[in-house]
mmCIF file of C-alpha atoms in Angstrom:
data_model
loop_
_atom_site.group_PDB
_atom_site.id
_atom_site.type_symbol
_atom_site.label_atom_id
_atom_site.label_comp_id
_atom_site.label_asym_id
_atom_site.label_seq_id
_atom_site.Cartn_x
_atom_site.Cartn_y
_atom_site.Cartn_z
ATOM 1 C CA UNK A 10 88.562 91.561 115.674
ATOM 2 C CA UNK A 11 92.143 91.013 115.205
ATOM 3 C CA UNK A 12 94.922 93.715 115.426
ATOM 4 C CA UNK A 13 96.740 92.800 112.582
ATOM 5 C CA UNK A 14 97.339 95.428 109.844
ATOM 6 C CA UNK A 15 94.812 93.443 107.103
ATOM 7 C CA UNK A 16 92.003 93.198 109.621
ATOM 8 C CA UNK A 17 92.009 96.787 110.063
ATOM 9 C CA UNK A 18 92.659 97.288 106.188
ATOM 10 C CA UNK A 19 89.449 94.551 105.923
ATOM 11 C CA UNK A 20 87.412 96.862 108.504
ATOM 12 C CA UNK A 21 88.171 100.591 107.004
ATOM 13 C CA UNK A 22 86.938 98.596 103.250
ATOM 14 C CA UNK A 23 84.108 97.613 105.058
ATOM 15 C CA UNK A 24 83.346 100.856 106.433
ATOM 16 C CA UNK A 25 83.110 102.470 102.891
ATOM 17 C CA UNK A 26 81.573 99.510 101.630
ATOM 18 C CA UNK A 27 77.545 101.151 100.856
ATOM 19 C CA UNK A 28 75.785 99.272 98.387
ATOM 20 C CA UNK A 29 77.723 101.786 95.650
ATOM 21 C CA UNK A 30 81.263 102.464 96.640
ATOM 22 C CA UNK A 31 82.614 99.239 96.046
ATOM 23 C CA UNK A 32 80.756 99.354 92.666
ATOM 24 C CA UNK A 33 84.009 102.104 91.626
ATOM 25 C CA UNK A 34 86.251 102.168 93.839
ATOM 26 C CA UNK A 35 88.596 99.765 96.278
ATOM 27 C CA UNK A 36 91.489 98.775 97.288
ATOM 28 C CA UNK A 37 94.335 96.604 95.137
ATOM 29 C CA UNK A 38 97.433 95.080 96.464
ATOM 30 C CA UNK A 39 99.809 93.267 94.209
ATOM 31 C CA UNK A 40 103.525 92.690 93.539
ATOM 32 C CA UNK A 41 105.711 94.948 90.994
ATOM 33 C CA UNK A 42 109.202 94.224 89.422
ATOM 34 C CA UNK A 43 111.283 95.796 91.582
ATOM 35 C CA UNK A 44 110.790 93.635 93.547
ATOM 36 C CA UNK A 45 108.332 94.737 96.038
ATOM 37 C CA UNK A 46 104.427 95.226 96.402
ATOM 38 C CA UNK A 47 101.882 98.502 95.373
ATOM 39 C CA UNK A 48 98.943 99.055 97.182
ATOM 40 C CA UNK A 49 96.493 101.528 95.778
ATOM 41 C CA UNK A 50 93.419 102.716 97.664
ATOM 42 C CA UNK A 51 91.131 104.812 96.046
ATOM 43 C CA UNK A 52 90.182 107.628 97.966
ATOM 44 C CA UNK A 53 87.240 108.816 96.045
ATOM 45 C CA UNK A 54 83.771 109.299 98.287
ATOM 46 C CA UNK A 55 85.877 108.598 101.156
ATOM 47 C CA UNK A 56 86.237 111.043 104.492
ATOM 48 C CA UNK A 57 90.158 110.967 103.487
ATOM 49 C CA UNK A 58 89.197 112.369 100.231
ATOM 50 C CA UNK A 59 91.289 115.652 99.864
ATOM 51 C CA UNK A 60 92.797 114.793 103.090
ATOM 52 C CA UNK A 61 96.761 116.252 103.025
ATOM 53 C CA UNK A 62 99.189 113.154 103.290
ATOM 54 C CA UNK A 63 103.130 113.987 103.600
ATOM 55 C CA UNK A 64 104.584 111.946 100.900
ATOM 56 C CA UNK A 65 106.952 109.051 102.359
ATOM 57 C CA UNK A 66 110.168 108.195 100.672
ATOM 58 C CA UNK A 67 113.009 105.766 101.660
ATOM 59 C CA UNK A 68 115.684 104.401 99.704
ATOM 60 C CA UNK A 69 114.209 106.432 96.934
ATOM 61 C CA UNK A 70 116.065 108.762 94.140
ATOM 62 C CA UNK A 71 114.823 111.802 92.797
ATOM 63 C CA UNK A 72 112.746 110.264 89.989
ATOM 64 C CA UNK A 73 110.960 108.043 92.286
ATOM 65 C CA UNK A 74 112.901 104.967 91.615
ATOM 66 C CA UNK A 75 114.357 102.627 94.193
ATOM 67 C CA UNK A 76 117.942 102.760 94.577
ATOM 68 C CA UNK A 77 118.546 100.996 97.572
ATOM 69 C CA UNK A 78 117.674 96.963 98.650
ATOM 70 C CA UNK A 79 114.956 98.893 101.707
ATOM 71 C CA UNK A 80 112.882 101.179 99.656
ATOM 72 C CA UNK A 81 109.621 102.445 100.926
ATOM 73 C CA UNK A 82 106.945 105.066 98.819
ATOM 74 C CA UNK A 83 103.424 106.111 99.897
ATOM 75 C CA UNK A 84 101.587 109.344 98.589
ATOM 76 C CA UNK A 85 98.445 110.133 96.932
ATOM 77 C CA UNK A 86 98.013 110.841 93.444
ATOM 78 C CA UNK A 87 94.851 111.375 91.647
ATOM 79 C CA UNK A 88 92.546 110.767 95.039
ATOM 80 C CA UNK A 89 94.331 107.493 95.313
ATOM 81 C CA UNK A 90 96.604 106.904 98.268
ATOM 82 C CA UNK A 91 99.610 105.150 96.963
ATOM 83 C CA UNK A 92 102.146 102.843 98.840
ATOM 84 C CA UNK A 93 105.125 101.072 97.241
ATOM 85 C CA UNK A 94 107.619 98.912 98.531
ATOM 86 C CA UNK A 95 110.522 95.957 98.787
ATOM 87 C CA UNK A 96 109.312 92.521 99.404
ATOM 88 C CA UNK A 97 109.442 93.296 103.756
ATOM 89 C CA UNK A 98 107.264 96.407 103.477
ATOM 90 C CA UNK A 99 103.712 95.196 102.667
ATOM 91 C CA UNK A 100 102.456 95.203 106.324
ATOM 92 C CA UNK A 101 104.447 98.796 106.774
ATOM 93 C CA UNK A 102 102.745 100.459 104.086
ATOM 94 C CA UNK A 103 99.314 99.299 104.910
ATOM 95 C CA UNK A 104 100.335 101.004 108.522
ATOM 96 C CA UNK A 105 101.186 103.926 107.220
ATOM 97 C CA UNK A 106 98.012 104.255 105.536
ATOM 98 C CA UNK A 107 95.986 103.142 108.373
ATOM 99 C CA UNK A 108 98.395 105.625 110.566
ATOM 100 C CA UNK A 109 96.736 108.760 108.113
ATOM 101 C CA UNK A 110 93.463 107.365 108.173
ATOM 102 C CA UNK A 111 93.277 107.618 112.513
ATOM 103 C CA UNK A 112 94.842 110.758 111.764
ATOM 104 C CA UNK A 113 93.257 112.557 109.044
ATOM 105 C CA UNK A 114 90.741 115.189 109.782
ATOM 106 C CA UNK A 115 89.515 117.360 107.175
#
């Protein structure tokens, strides 16, 4: 297996992957306006459901807007871990999430 931040990504989907889970719930990474990329990753049925995770803001204002060309956003709202970012952050934010996932423990 490769150490690159998808294959992991690829292997912790796998892992929830049970003939039902994957039926509701996944994972979605696409671009947004800002520019930049969102990753959601549905938490639901997972062992990182109602895990804590520190919310994660550079470059960020108060409302939860970019203001700065390096932005970088990752929290969980409704049991979905979030992760936003400029056009270099893709690979950091699924790190970050894969970071909380070795380190969760409810």
């Amino acid at each position: 297996m490769s150490n690159s931040a998808i294959a992991k990504l690829q292997d912790w989907y796998r892992q929830q992957c049970d003939e039902e889970w994957e039926h509701y719930y996944g994972i979605n990474i696409s671009s947004c306006d800002n520019p930049g990329w969102w990753v959601k990753i549905d938490l639901a049925c997972t062992s990182l459901s109602g895990c804590k995770f520190p919310e994660v803001k550079v470059g960020i204002d108060e409302d939860g807007h970019p203001h700065a060309a390096e932005w970088l956003r990752c929290y969980v709202f409704n049991n979905k871990w979030q992760g936003t970012g400029d056009p270099s952050k893709l690979e950091e934010i699924i790190d970050t999430f894969l970071a909380w996932n070795g380190n969760c423990r409810n």
